[in-house]
Coordinates of C-alpha atoms (C1' of nucleotides) and ligand atoms in Angstrom, one line a residue:
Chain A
X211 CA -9.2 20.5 19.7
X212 CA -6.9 22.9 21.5
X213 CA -6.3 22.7 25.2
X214 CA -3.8 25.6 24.6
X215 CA -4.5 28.7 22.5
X216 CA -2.0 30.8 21.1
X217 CA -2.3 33.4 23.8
X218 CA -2.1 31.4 26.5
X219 CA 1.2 30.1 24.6
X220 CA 2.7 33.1 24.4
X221 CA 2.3 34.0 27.8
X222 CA 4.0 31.0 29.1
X223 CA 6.8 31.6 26.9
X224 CA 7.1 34.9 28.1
X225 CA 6.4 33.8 31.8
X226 CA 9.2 31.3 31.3
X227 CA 11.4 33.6 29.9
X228 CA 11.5 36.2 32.7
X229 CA 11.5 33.3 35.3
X230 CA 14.9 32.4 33.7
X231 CA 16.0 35.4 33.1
X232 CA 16.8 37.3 36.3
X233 CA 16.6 40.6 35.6
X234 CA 14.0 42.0 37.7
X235 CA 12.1 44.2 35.2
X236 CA 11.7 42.4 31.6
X237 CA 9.9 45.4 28.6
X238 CA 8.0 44.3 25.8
X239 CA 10.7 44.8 23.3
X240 CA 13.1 43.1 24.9
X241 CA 10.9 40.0 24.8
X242 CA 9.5 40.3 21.1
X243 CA 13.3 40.5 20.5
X244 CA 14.4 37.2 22.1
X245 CA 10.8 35.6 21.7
X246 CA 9.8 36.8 17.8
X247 CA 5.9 37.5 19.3
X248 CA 3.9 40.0 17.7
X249 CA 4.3 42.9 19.7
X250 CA 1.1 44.6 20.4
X251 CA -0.2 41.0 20.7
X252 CA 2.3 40.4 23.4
X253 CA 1.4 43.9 25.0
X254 CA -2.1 42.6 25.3
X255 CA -1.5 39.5 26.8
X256 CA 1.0 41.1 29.1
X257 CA -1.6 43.7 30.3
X258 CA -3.8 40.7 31.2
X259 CA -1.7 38.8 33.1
X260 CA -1.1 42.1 35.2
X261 CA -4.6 42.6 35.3
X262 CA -5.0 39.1 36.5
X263 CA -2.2 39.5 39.3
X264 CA 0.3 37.5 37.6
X265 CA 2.6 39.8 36.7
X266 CA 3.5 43.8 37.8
X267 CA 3.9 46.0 35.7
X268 CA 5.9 49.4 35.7
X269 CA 5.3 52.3 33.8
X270 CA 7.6 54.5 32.0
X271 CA 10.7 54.7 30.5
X272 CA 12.8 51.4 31.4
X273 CA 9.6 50.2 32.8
X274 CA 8.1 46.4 31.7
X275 CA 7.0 43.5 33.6
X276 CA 7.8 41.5 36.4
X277 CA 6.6 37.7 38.0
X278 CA 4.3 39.2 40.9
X279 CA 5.0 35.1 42.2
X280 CA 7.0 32.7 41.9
X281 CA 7.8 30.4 39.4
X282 CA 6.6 27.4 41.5
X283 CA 3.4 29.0 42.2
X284 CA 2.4 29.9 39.0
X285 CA 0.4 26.9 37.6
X286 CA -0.7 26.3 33.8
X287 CA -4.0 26.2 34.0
X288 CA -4.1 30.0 36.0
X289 CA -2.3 31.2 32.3
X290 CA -4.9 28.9 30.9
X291 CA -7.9 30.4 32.9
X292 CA -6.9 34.2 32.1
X293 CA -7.3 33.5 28.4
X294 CA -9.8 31.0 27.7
X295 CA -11.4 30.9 30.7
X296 CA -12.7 28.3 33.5
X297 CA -11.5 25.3 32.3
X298 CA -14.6 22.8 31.2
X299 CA -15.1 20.5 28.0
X300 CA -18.6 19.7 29.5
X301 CA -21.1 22.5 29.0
X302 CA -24.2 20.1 29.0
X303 CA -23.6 19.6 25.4
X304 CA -27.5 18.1 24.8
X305 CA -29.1 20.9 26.5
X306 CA -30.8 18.3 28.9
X307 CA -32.8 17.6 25.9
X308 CA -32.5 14.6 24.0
X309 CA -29.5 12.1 25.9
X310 CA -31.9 11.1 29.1
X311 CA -35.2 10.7 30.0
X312 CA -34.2 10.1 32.8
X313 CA -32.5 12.6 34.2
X314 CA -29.2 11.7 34.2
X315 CA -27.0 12.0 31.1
X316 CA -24.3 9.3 30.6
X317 CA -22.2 10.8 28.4
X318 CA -22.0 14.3 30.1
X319 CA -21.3 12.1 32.9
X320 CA -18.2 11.2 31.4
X321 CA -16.9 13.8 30.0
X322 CA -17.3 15.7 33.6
X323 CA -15.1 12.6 34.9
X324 CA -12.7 13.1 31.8
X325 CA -12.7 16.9 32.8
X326 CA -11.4 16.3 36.5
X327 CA -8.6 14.2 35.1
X328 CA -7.3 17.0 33.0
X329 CA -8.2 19.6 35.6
X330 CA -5.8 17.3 37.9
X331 CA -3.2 16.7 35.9
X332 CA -3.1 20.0 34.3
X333 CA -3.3 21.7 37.7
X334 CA 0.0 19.9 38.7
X335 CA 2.0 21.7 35.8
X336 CA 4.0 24.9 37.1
X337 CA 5.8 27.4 34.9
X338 CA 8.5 26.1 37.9
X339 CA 8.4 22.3 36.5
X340 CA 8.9 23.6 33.1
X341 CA 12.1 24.9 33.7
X342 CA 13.8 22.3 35.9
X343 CA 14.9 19.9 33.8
X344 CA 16.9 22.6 31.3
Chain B
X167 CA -12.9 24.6 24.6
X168 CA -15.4 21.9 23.1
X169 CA -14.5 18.4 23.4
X170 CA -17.4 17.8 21.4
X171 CA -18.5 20.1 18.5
X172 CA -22.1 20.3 17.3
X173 CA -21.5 18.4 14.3
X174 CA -20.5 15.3 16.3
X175 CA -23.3 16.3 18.8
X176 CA -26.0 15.9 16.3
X177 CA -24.6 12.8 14.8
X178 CA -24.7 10.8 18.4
X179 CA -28.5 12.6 19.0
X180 CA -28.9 11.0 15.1
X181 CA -27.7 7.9 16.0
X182 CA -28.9 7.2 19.6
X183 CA -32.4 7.7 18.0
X184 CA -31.8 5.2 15.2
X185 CA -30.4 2.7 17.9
X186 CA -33.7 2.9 20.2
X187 CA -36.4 3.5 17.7
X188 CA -35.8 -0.1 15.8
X189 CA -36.9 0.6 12.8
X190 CA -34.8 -0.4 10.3
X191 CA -34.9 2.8 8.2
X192 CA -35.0 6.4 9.4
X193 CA -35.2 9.5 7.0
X194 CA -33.9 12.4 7.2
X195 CA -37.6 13.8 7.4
X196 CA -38.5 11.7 10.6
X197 CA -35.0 13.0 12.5
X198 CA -35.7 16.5 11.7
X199 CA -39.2 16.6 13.1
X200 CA -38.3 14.1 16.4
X201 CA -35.0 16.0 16.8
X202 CA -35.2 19.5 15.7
X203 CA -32.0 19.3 13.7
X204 CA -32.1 21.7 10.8
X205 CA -32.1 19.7 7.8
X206 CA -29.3 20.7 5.4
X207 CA -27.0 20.4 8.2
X208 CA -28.4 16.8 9.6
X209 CA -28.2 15.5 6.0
X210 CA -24.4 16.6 5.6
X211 CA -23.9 15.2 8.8
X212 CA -25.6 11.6 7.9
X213 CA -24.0 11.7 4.7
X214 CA -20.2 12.0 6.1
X215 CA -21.3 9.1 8.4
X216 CA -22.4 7.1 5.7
X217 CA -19.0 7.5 3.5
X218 CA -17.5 7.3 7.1
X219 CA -19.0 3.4 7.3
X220 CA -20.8 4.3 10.7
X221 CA -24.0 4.4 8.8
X222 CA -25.8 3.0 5.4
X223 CA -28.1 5.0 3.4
X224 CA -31.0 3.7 1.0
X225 CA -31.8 6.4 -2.3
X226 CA -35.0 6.9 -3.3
X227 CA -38.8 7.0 -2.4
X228 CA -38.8 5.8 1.9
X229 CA -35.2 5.5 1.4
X230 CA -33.3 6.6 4.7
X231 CA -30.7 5.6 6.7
X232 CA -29.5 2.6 9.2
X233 CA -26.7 2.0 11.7
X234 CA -24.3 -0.5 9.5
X235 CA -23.2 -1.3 13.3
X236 CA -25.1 -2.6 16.4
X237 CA -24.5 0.2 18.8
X238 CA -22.4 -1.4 21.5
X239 CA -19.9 -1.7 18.4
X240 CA -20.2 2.2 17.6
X241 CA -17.8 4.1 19.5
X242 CA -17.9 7.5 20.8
X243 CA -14.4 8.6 19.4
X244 CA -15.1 7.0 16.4
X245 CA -17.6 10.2 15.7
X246 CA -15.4 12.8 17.1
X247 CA -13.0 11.7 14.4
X248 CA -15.3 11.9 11.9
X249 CA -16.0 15.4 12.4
X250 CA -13.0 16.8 14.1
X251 CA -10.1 14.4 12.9
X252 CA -8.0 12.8 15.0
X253 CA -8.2 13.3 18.8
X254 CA -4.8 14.8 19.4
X255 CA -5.0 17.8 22.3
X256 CA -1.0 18.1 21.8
X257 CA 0.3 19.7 18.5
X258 CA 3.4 20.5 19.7
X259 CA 2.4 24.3 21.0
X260 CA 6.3 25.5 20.9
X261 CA 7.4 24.4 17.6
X262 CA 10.0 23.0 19.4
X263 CA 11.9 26.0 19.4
X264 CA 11.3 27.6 23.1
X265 CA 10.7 25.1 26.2
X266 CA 13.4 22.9 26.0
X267 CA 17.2 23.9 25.1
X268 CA 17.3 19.8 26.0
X269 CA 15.4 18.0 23.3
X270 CA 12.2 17.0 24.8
X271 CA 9.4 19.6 26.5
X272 CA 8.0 18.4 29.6
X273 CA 4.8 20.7 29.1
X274 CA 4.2 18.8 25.7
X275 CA 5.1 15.5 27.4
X276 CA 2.6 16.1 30.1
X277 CA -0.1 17.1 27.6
X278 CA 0.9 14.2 25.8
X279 CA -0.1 12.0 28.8
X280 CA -3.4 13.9 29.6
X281 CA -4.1 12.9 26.1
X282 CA -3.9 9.1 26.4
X283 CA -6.1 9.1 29.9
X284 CA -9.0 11.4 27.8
X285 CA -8.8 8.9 24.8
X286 CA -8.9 5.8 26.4
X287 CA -11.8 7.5 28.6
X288 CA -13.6 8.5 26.1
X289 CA -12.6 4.9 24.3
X290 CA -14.9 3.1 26.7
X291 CA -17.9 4.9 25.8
X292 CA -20.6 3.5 23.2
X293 CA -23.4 4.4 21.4
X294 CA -25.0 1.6 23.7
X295 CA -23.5 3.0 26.8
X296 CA -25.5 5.7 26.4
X297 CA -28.7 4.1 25.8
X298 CA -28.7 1.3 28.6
X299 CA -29.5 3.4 31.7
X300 CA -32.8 4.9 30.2
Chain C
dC199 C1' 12.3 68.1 28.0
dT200 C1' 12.0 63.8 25.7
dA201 C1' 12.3 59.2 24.5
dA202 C1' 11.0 54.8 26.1
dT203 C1' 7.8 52.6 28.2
dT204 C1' 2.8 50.7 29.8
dG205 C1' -2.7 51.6 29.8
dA206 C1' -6.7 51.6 27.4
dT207 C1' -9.4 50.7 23.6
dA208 C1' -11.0 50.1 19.2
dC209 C1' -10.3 48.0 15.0
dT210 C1' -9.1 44.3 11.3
dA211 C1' -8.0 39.7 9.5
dT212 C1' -8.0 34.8 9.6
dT213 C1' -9.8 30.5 10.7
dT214 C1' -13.1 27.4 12.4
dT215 C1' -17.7 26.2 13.2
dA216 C1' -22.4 26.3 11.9
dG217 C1' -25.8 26.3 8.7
dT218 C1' -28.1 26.9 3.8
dA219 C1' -29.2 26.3 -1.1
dT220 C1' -29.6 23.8 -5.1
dC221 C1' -29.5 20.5 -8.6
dA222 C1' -28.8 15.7 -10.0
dT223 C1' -30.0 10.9 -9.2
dT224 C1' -32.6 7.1 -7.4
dT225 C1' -36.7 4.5 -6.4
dA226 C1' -41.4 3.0 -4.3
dA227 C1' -45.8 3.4 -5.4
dA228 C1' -50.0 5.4 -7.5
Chain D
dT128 C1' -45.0 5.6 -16.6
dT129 C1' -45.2 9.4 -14.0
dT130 C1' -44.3 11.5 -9.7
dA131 C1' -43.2 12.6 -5.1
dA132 C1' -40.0 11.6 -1.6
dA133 C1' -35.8 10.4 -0.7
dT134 C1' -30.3 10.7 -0.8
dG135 C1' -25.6 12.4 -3.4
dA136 C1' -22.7 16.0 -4.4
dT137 C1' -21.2 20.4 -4.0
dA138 C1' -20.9 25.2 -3.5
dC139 C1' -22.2 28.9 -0.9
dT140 C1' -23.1 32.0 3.3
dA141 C1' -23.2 33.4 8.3
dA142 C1' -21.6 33.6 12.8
dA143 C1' -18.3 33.0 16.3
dA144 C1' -13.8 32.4 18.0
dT145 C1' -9.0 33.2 17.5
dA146 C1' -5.2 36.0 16.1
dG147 C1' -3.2 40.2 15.4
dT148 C1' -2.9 45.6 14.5
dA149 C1' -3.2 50.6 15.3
dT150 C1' -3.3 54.5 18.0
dC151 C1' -3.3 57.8 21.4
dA152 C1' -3.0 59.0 26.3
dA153 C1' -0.3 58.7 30.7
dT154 C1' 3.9 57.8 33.1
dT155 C1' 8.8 58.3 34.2
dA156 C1' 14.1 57.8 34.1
dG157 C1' 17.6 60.2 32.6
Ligands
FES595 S1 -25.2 16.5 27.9 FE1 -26.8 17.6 28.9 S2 -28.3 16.1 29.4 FE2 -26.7 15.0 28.4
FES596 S1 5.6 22.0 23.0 FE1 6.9 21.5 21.3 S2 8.9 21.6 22.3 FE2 7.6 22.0 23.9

DNA sequence: CTAATTGATACTATTTTAGTATCATTTAAA
DNA sequence: TTTAAATGATACTAAAATAGTATCAATTAG
C-alpha cells in the first residue's frame, strides 16, 4: 500500500533539489547527474509538472526547468495529485451492494474519515518543510 | 491508491455474511450464488483465511466453512494483513540517501505519523461494527 | 550552423492484482 | 460401498498499474 509512487518520488527529489539549489534554470542532465534518475523518466515527469503549473520550463540550448512557486507553496499532495491523481482510499469499495441495507455503509464511512486525516495531514507537508531542518 | 484490495473486499463481504446468516456452516456454493463472487477466487480467498486462523473449514460432503471468531473479535486490519501484509504506508521512499544530509527525513517521519492515526483508525473497526447499524 | 536542450508521443518491461483450472482428498448420505 | 459435494493444494493465465525507454521534432544560445 503505497501513498507515494515512484514518480511522484522523483519529482520531489527533483523539486527539492532545484529549491536548494539556486540556480535559476536546473536541465535534465544536470539532475540525472546529481540525482541518478532515469533520464527520459525524469523528462516525463518534468514535462508534467510543467504541464501542471509547477514548474517552467525553457526550451533550447541551456534551457531546463525552474520552480514556477515557491518552495513554501508547493504542497505534497499537489506532486501527489499530478501523478496519481485526486487523493481517495474510499472509492465505494462494495459498490453499494452488499455492506448496507440500509443505506449507509459503515465501513466506507470510515475509511472517508480515515481519508480526511491523511488528506489533512498530508496537505500540511511543503517541499518548504522538507528542507528546513537540513 | 486502494486501502482495501478486492481480495480483502471479498473476504469481509464472505465473512459479514457468515456473521449474520447464523448458520453454522456456509459453503463455498451458497456464498457464490448469495454473493456473486467467482468461485476459484472466493475459495483461495476462504482458504488463506482458514490457514490465517480467521476462519475454520469442514472437508467433505456439506462441509463449508465457519468464523473460528465471534465477529466483534474479528478485526478489520486483521484481513488487510492477510491479503496485503503488514499495513505500513511508509517504506522509506528515499532510501535514505536524498532528503536528509541530517539523519532523519521529516517527509518519512510525517508519513510515519499519518500511518499510526490510519492503523489505529482502522484498529477500531470490527466485523461486528459493520453489521450492528443494519 | 550546430549542439544542447525541451515537447510530444509511442512503445516496452516489470510488478501487482485479479481470476481460472485441475487434480487430490475427505466425508455425508443414498 | 459407491458417489456426489465439498475443501486442500498448486500451478497457471489475464488484466491493470507502475516503471522505464526510444525517437523524432522544435527551439535557441553561442
Ligand atoms: S463501501 Fe459502498 S456501500 Fe459500503
Ligand atoms: S524517506 Fe527515507 S530518508 Fe527520507
Amino acid at each position: 500500500m503505497k501513498l507515494i509512487t515512484r514518480d511522484t518520488d522523483y519529482a520531489i527529489r527533483a523539486i527539492c533539489f532545484m529549491a536548494e539549489n539556486k540556480e535559476e534554470i536546473t536541465s535534465v542532465s544536470e539532475l540525472v547527474e546529481k540525482l541518478k534518475i532515469p533520464r527520459q523518466f525524469l523528462r516525463k515527469i518534468l514535462q508534467a509538472l510543467n504541464k501542471k503549473g509547477v514548474l517552467t520550463s525553457f526550451k533550447g540550448k541551456s534551457g531546463g526547468f525552474k520552480l514556477r512557486r515557491k518552495p513554501q507553496d508547493i504542497f505534497i499532495t499537489d506532486l501527489i495529485k499530478v501523478f496519481q491523481g485526486p487523493l481517495k482510499l474510499n472509492k465505494c469499495i462494495f459498490k453499494k451492494k452488499l455492506c448496507s441495507s440500509v443505506d449507509r455503509c459503515i465501513l466506507r464511512e470510515k475509511i472517508g474519515e480515515i481519508e480526511q486525516r491523511v488528506v489533512s495531514e498530508l496537505g500540511l507537508i511543503t517541499v518548504a518543510s522538507l528542507l528546513n531542518k537540513r
